[in-house]
XYZ file of C-alpha atoms in Angstrom:
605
model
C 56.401 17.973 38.919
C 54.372 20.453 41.214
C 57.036 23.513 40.257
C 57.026 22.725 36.433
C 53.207 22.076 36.095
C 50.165 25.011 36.337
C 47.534 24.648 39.495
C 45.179 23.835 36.822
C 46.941 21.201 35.050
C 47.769 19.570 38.562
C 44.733 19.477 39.693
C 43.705 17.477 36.521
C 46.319 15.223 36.277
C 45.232 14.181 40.030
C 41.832 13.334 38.880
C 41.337 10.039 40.219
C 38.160 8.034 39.610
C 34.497 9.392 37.710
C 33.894 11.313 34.721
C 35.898 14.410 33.957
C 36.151 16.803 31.187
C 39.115 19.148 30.840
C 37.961 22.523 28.858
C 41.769 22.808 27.110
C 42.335 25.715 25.621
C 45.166 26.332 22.066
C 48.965 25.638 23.910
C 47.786 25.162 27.289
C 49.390 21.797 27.534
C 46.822 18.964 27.132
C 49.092 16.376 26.176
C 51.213 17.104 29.152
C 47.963 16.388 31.721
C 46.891 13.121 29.938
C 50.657 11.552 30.102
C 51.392 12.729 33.395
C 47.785 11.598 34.914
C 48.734 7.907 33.225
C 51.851 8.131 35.400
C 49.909 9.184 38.431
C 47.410 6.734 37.678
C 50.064 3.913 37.291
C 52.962 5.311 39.834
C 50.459 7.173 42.523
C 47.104 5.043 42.881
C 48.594 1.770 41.741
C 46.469 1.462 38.750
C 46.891 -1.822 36.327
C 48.307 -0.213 33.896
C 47.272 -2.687 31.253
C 43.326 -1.509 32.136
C 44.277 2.082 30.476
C 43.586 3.542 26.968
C 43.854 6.079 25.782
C 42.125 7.313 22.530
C 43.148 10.143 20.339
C 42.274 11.362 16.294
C 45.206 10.599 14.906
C 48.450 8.171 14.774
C 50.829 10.628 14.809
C 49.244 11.934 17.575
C 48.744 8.316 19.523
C 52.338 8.098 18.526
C 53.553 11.245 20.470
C 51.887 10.602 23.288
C 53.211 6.975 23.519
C 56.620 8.051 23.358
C 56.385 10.859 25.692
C 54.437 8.181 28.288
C 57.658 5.734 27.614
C 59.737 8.792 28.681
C 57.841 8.943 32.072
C 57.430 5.197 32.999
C 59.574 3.151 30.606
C 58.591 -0.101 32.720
C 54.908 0.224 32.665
C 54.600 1.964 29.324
C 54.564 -1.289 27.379
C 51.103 -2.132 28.759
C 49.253 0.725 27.906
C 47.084 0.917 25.557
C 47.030 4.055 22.664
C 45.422 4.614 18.981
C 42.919 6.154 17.228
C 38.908 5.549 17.365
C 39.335 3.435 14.231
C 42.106 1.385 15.127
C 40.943 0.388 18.362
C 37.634 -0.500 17.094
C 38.977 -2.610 14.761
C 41.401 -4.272 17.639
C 37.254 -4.842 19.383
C 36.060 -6.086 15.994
C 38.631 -8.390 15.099
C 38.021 -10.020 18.620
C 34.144 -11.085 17.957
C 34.699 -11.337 14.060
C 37.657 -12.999 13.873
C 38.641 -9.734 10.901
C 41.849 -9.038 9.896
C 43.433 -6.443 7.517
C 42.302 -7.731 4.707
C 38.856 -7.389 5.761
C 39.603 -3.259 5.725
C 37.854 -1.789 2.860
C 40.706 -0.165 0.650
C 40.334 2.973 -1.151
C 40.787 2.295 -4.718
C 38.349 -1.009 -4.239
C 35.880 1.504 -2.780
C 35.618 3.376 -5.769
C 35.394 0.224 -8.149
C 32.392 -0.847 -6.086
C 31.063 2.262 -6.370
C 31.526 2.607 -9.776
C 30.259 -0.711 -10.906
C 27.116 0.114 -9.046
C 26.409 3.119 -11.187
C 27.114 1.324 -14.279
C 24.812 -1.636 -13.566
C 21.780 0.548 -11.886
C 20.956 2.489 -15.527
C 21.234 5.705 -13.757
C 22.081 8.029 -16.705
C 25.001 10.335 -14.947
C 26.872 13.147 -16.586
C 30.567 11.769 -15.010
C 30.697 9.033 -13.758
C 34.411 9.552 -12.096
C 32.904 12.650 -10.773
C 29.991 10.653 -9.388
C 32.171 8.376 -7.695
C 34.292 10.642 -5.987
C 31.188 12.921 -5.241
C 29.655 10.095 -3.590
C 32.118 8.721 -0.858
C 31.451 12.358 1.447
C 28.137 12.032 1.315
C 27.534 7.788 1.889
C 30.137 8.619 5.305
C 28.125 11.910 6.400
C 24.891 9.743 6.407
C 26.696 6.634 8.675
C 28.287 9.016 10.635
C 24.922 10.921 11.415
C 21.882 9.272 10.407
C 21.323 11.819 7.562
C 21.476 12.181 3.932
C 22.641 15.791 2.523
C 22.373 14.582 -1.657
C 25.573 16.663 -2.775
C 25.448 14.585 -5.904
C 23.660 14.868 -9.000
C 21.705 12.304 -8.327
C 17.879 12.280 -6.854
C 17.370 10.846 -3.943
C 15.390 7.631 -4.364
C 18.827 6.977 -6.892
C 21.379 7.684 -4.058
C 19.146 5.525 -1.332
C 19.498 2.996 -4.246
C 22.892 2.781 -4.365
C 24.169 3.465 -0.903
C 21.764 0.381 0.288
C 23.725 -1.485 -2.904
C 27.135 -0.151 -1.495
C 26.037 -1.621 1.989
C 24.777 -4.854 0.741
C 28.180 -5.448 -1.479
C 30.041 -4.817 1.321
C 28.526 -7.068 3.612
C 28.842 -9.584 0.939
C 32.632 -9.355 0.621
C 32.937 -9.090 4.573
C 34.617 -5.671 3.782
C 34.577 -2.798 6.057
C 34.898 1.028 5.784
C 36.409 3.394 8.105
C 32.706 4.337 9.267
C 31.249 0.732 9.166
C 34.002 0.295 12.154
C 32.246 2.495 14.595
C 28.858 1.518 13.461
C 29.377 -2.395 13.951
C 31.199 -1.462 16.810
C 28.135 0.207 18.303
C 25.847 -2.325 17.301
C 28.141 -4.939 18.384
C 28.113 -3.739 22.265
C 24.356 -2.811 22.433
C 23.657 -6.531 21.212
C 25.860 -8.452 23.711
C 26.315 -7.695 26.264
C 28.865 -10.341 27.352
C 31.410 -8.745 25.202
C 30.741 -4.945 26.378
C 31.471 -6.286 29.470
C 34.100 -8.094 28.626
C 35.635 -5.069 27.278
C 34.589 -2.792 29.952
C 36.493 -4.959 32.854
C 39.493 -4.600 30.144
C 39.737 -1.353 30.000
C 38.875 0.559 33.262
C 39.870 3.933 32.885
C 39.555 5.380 29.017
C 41.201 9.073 27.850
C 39.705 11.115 25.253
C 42.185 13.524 22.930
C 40.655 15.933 21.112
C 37.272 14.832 22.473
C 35.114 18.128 20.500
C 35.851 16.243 17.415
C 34.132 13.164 18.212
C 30.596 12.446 16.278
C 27.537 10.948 17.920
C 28.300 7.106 16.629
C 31.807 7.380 18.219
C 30.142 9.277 21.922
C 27.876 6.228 21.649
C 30.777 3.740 21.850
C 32.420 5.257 24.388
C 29.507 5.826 26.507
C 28.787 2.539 26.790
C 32.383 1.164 27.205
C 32.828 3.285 30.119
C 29.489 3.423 31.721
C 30.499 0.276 34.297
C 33.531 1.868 35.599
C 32.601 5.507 34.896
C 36.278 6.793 35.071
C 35.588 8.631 32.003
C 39.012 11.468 31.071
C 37.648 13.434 28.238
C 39.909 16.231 26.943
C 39.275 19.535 24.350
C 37.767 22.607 23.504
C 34.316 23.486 21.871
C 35.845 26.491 20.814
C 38.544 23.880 18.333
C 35.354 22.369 16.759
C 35.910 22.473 12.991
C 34.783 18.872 11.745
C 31.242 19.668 11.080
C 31.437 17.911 8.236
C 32.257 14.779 10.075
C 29.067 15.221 12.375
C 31.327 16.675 15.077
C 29.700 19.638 17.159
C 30.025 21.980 19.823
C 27.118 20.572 21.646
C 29.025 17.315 22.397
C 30.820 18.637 25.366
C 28.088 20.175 26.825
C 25.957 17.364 26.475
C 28.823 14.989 28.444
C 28.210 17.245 31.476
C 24.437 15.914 31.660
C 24.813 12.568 30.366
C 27.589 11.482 33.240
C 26.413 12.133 36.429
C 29.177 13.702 38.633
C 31.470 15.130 35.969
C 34.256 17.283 37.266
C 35.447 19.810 34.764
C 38.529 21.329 35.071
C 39.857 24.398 33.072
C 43.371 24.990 31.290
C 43.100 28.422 30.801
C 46.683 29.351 30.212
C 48.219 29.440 27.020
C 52.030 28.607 26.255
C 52.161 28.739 22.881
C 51.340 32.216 21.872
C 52.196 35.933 22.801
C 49.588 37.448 24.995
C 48.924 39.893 21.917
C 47.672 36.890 19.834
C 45.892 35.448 22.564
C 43.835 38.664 22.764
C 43.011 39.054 19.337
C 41.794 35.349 19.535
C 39.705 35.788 22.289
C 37.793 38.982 20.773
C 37.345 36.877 17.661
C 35.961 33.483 19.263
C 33.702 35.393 22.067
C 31.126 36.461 18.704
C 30.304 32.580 19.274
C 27.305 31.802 20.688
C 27.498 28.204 20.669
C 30.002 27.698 23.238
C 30.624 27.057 26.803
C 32.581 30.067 28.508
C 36.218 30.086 29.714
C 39.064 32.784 29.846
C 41.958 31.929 28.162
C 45.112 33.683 29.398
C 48.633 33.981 27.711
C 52.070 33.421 29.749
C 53.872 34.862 27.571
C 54.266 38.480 27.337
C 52.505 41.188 25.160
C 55.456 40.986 22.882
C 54.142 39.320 19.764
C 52.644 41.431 16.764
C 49.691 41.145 15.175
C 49.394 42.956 11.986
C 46.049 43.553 9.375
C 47.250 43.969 6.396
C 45.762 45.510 3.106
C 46.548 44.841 -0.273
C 45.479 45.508 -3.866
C 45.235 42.323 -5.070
C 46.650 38.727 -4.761
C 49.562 39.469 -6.846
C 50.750 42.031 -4.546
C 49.681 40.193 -1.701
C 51.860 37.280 -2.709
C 54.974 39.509 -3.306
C 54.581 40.941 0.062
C 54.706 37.297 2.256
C 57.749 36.302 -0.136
C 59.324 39.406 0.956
C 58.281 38.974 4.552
C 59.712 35.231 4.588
C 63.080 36.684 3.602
C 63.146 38.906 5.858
C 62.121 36.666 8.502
C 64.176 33.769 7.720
C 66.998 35.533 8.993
C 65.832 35.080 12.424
C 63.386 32.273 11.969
C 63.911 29.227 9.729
C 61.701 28.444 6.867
C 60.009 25.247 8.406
C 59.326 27.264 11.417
C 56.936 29.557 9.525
C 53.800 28.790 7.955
C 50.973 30.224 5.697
C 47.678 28.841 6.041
C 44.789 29.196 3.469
C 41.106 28.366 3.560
C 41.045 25.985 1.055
C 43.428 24.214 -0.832
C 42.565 25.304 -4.263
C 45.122 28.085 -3.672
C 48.217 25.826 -3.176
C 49.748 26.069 -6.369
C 50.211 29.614 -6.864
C 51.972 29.695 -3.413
C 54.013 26.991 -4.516
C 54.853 28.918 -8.020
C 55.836 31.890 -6.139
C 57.949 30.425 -3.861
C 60.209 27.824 -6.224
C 60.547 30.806 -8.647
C 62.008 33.041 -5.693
C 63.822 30.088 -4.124
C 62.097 29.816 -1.051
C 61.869 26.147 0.207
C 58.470 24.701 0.728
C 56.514 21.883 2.207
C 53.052 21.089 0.890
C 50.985 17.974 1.647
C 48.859 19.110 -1.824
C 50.678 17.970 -5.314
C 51.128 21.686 -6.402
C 52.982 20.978 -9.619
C 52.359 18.987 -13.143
C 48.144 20.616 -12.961
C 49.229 21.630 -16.617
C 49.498 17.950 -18.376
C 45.598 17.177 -18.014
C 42.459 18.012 -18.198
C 41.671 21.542 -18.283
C 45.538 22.279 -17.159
C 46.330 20.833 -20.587
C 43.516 22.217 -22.306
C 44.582 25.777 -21.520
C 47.888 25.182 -22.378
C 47.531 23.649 -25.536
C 45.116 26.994 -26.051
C 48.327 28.855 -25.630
C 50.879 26.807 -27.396
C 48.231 27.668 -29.984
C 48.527 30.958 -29.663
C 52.237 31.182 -29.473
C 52.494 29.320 -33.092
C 52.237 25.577 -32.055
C 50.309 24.178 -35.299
C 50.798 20.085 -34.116
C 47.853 18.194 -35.036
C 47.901 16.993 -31.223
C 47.576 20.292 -29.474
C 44.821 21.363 -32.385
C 43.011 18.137 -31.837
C 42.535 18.986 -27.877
C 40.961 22.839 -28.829
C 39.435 22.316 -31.639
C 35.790 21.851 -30.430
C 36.238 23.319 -26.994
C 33.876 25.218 -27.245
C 31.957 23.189 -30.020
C 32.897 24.535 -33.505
C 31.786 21.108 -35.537
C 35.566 21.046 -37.067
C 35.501 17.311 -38.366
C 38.805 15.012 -37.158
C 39.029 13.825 -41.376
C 39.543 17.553 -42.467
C 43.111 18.130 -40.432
C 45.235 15.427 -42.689
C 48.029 14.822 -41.396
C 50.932 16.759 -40.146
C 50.694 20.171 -38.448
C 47.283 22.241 -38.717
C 46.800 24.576 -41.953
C 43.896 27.046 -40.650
C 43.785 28.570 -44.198
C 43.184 24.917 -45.977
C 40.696 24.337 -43.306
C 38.779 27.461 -44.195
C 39.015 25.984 -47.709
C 37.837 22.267 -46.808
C 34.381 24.074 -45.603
C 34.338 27.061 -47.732
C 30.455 25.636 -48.315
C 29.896 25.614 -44.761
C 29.162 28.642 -43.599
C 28.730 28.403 -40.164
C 32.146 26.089 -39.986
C 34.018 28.492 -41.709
C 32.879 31.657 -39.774
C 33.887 29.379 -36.465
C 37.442 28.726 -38.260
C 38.211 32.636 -39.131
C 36.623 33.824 -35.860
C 39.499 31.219 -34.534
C 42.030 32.673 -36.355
C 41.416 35.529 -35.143
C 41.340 34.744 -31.556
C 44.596 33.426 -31.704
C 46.358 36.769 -33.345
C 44.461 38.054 -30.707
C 45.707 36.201 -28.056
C 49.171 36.124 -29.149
C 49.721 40.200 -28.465
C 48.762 39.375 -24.699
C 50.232 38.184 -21.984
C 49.570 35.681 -20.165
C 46.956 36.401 -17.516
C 44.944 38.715 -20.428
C 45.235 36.035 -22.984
C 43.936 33.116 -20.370
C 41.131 36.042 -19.450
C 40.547 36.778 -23.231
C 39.625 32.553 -23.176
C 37.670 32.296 -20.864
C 35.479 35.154 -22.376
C 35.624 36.349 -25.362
C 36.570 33.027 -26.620
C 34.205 31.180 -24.621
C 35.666 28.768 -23.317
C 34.473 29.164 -19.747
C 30.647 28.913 -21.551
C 32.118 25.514 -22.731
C 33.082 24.264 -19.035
C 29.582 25.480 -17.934
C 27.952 23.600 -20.835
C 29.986 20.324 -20.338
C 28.960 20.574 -16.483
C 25.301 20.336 -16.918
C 23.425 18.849 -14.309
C 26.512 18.371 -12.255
C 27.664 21.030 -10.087
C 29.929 19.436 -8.320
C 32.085 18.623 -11.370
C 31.617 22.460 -12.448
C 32.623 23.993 -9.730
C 35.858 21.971 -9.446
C 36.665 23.062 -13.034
C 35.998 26.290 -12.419
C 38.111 26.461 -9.279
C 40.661 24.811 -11.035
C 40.477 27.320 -14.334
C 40.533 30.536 -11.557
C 44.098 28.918 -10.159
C 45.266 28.584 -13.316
C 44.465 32.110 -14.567
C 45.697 32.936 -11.147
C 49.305 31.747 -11.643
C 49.510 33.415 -14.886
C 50.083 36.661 -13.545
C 53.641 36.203 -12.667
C 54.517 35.467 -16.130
C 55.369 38.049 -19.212
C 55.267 36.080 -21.893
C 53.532 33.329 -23.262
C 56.294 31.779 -24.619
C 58.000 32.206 -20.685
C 54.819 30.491 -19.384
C 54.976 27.766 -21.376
C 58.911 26.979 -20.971
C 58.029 27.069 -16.872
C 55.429 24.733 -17.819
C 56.924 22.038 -19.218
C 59.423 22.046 -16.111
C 56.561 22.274 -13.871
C 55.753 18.458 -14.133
C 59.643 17.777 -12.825
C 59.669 19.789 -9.564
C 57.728 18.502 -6.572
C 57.516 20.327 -3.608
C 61.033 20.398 -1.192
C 59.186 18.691 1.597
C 60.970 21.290 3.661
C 60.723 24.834 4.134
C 57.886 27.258 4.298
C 54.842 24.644 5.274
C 51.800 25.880 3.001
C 48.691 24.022 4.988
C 45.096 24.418 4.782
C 43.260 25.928 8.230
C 41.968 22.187 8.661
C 45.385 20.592 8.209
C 47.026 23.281 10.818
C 45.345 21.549 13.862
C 47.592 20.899 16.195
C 50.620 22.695 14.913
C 52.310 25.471 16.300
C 54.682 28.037 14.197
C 56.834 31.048 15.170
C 55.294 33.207 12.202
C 52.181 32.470 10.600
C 50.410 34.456 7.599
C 46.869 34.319 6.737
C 46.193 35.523 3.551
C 42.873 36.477 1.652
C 40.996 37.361 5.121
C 38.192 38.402 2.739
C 34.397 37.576 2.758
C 33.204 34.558 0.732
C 36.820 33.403 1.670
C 37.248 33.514 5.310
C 34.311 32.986 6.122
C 34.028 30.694 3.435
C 31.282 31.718 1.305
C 28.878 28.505 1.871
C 28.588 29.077 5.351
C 25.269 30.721 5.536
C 23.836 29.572 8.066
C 24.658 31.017 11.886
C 25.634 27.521 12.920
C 28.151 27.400 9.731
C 29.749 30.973 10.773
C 29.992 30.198 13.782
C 32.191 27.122 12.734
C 33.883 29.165 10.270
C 34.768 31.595 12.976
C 36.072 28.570 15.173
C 38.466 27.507 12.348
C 39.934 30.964 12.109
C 40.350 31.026 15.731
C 42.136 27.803 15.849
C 44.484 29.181 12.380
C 45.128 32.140 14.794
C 46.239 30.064 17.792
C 49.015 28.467 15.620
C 51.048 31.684 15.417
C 53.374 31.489 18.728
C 55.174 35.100 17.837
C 53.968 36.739 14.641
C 50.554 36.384 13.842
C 49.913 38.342 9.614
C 45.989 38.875 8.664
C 46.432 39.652 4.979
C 43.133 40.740 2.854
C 43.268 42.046 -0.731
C 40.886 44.830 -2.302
C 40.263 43.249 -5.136
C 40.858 39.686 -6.883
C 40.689 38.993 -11.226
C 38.954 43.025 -11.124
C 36.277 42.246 -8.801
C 36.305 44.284 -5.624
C 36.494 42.185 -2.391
C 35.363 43.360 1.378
C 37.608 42.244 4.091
C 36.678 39.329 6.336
C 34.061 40.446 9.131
C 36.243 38.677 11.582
C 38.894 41.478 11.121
C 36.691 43.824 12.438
C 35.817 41.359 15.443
C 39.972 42.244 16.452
C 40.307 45.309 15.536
C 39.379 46.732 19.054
C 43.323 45.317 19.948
C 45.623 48.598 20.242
C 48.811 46.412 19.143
C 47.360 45.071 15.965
C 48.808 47.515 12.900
C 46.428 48.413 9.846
C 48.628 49.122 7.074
């Protein structure tokens, strides 16, 4: 083990007894040192091996590490305990409540309950879908942290309403949410006592995975469960801290230092994932932090890896460029070994257009296909069946007052759409018939463009993005979803030449899910804990990366900790792509770029 294993990771994995925290850096092994200290724990110093567990943020990631500890010490492994905060939890709920699955709050009841509370409280809301949906962030932010950020378009003495309804209907129907678990958790051990200790003579030593990730409800619950025994094994990196959102910070890790007495802290400062070029460029990016306790990460790989900045005109030809690259690249490196990560995920189905039309295989955990069969997919569509000569009484029906023109339903008939009898039917009306002829006109219009123009031509000169605004009132939540949603689709026009070519790939678009293997298309978030070969990183630009609602320093700062960790993926080839300009608007490059740039290997092209 010695030969195979750093000095660093050694020393950890020999940790015996008291509170430890091991700073561990992107690759440097962490899940190596927490299943080889179980089997030094179990195989060394004797240790029951039912009295370990071992907590990490994820199944797949409890998984892993059970298996690999089953490959170590197949007889013992049986006994040991793994899963994630919520599951074992529960396991301590179920215990005092006598819960069981059916007790666990499910997703689609969640939203009924919420949704019947809005309809019975006489709150006048503007969608009440929206509401619904805009409400579930911000009820877990406030259990996870104690406070309320109103994201909703509610006021606040309306949302206290009905998150202390929510609470009270759940308590009724002896349901539980995936936040309620920590917080009755909590509450359960600082009430009695008996069954903290209980639980505390049970488990003896505890690991922590991923520990910078944990909020203050879930520190709590661990504090006390350990504070008898103190053998305390918390693992991660302040510098991977990108679940703000959660209540997660920085801070945590410093703060475990001063609340247990005695904490050794050991350092995996070597990196085995990534070339020592990508390593570098990380480290200039993530040392702008100021929020953050110090450590030198090293790489043991050679400088060999590239790093390249990138600039391109625009997304079209930025696009063009990573489906050449992944060509190219595939001959050495296969697909599902290379991946392209993106901010947000708002972006996911022009990647996804670009790479079924060119053949490249994909895998995307986002549904990137059939956005064009409702709501403003199919509103935009029908616009350009409409233009393209489509006079069904359906598509007419779904444009007709979009924006408002006051066309009445009676006037159609029945059968297709006759503009010219319309314009006859309110030939009295002015203001109707100047709507109908303008109309008319729009769609001749229209028809002479392509795609991309025509959807542009829509949105203003038609006014239909006026119309989104005007149907969003009050609720900007639900308009800027619609208007991210009307930017991709104006966005995947581009590749197209023809209306009448859009529309054809349109109606195939609802048959073709995404090949669940090949080029993985992931958000920054969803990259966590991956690794690839070759990674791109497109639309480095400001307002993007760093996103453009991080204004505060704390926010940058965490926006510059989620690049770092997208950077860390990339084991060989590391692409920082940035475009000049994006629908005619110019664009400045990302002012992390610049944070790199002092790197002789990285190439500015």
């Amino acid at each position: 083990m010695g030969k195979e294993l750093s000095g660093e990771q050694f020393a950890a994995i020999r940790h015996d007894t008291g509170p430890a925290l091991v700073m561990a850096g992107p690759g440097s092994g962490k899940t190596t040192v927490i299943t080889e200290r179980i089997k030094h724990l179990v195989r060394i110093n004797g240790v029951d091996p039912g009295g370990i567990l071992t907590i990490t943020f994820t199944n797949a990631a409890a998984d892993e590490m059970k298996k690999r500890t089953a490959d170590l010490i197949p007889q013992e492994a049986p006994y040991l305990t793994f899963g994630t905060f919520h599951s074992i939890f529960f396991l301590i709920l179920k215990h005092s409540f006598d819960l069981n699955s059916s007790n666990i709050l499910k997703n689609e009841t969640r939203y009924m309950i919420l949704n019947d509370i809005i309809k019975t409280s006489g709150i006048c809301v503007n969608d009440r879908k929206q509401l619904t949906a805009d409400l579930v962030p911000v009820i877990s932010r406030y259990k996870n942290t104690g406070r309320v950020k109103n994201d909703t378009e509610l006021k606040d003495d309306e949302l206290i309403h009905i998150m202390d309804s929510y609470r009270s209907k759940l308590d009724k129907m002896r349901l539980l949410d995936f936040d309620d678990m920590l917080l009755k958790c909590r509450e359960l051990f600082m009430e009695r006592k008996a069954v903290l200790s209980m639980w505390q003579d049970r488990f003896k030593y505890i690991q922590i995975d991923e520990f910078q990730d944990i909020n203050d409800v879930q520190y709590d619950v661990i504090r006390l469960l350990s504070e008898k025994n103190g053998n305390l094994f918390a693992v991660g990196d302040d510098d991977q801290a990108i679940y703000g959102f959660r209540g997660s910070t920085p801070g945590i890790m410093k703060r475990f230092v001063s609340d247990f007495e005695g904490t050794v802290v050991y350092t995996l400062s070597a990196n085995y994932r990534s070339s020592g070029n990508i390593v570098e460029a990380a480290k200039n990016v993530i040392s702008y932090n100021c929020d953050r306790m110090e450590k030198d990460i090293c790489s043991r790989n050679p400088m060999q890896g590239e790093v390249k900045i990138l600039k391109f005109k625009d997304m079209e030809t930025q696009i063009a460029f990573i489906t050449e690259k992944l060509r190219e690249e595939s001959a050495k490196t296969c697909f599902e070994d290379m991946a392209v990560l993106l901010r947000t995920n708002n972006l996911f189905g022009i990647y996804s257009d670009r790479f079924r039309d060119s053949g490249i295989p994909f895998n995307s955990p986002v549904k990137t296909y059939g956005m064009y069969q409702n709501g403003i997919g199919k509103e935009i569509m029908d616009y350009m069946k409409f233009a393209a000569g489509d006079d069904s009484r359906a598509v007419f029906l779904n444009i007709m007052n979009r924006p408002e023109r006051h066309i009445y339903r009676g006037a159609l008939g029945e059968g297709k759409v006759d503009l010219d009898g319309l314009l006859d039917y309110y030939s009295d009306d002015r203001e109707v018939y100047d709507e109908i002829r303008r109309l008319k006109a729009d769609r001749a219009m229209m028809k002479k463009l392509k795609p991309y123009a025509a959807i542009h031509y829509l949105f203003n000169s038609v006014g239909y993005l006026d119309y989104l605004k005007g149907s969003c009132e009050g609720n900007n939540g639900d308009l800027s979803s619609k208007i991210k949603t009307a930017e991709e689709i104006l966005n995947r026009a581009r590749a197209y030449r023809s209306i009448d070519e859009w529309l054809k790939y349109a109606k195939e678009d609802a048959k073709k899910p995404s090949d669940n293997k090949g080029v993985n298309i992931l958000t920054m978030h969803a990259s966590k804990g991956l690794e690839f070969p070759v990674v791109f990183i497109p639309d480095m630009n400001e307002g993007n990366i760093p996103y453009g609602k991080a204004v505060m320093p704390a926010e940058t700062e965490e926006e510059r900790r989620l690049f770092y960790v997208a950077m860390t993926r990339a084991k060989r080839k590391l692409y920082l792509l940035y475009t000049e300009e994006n629908s005619g608007k110019k664009r400045l490059p990302s002012r992390f770029l610049e944070e790199i740039s002092a790197i002789d290997t990285i190439w500015r092209e």
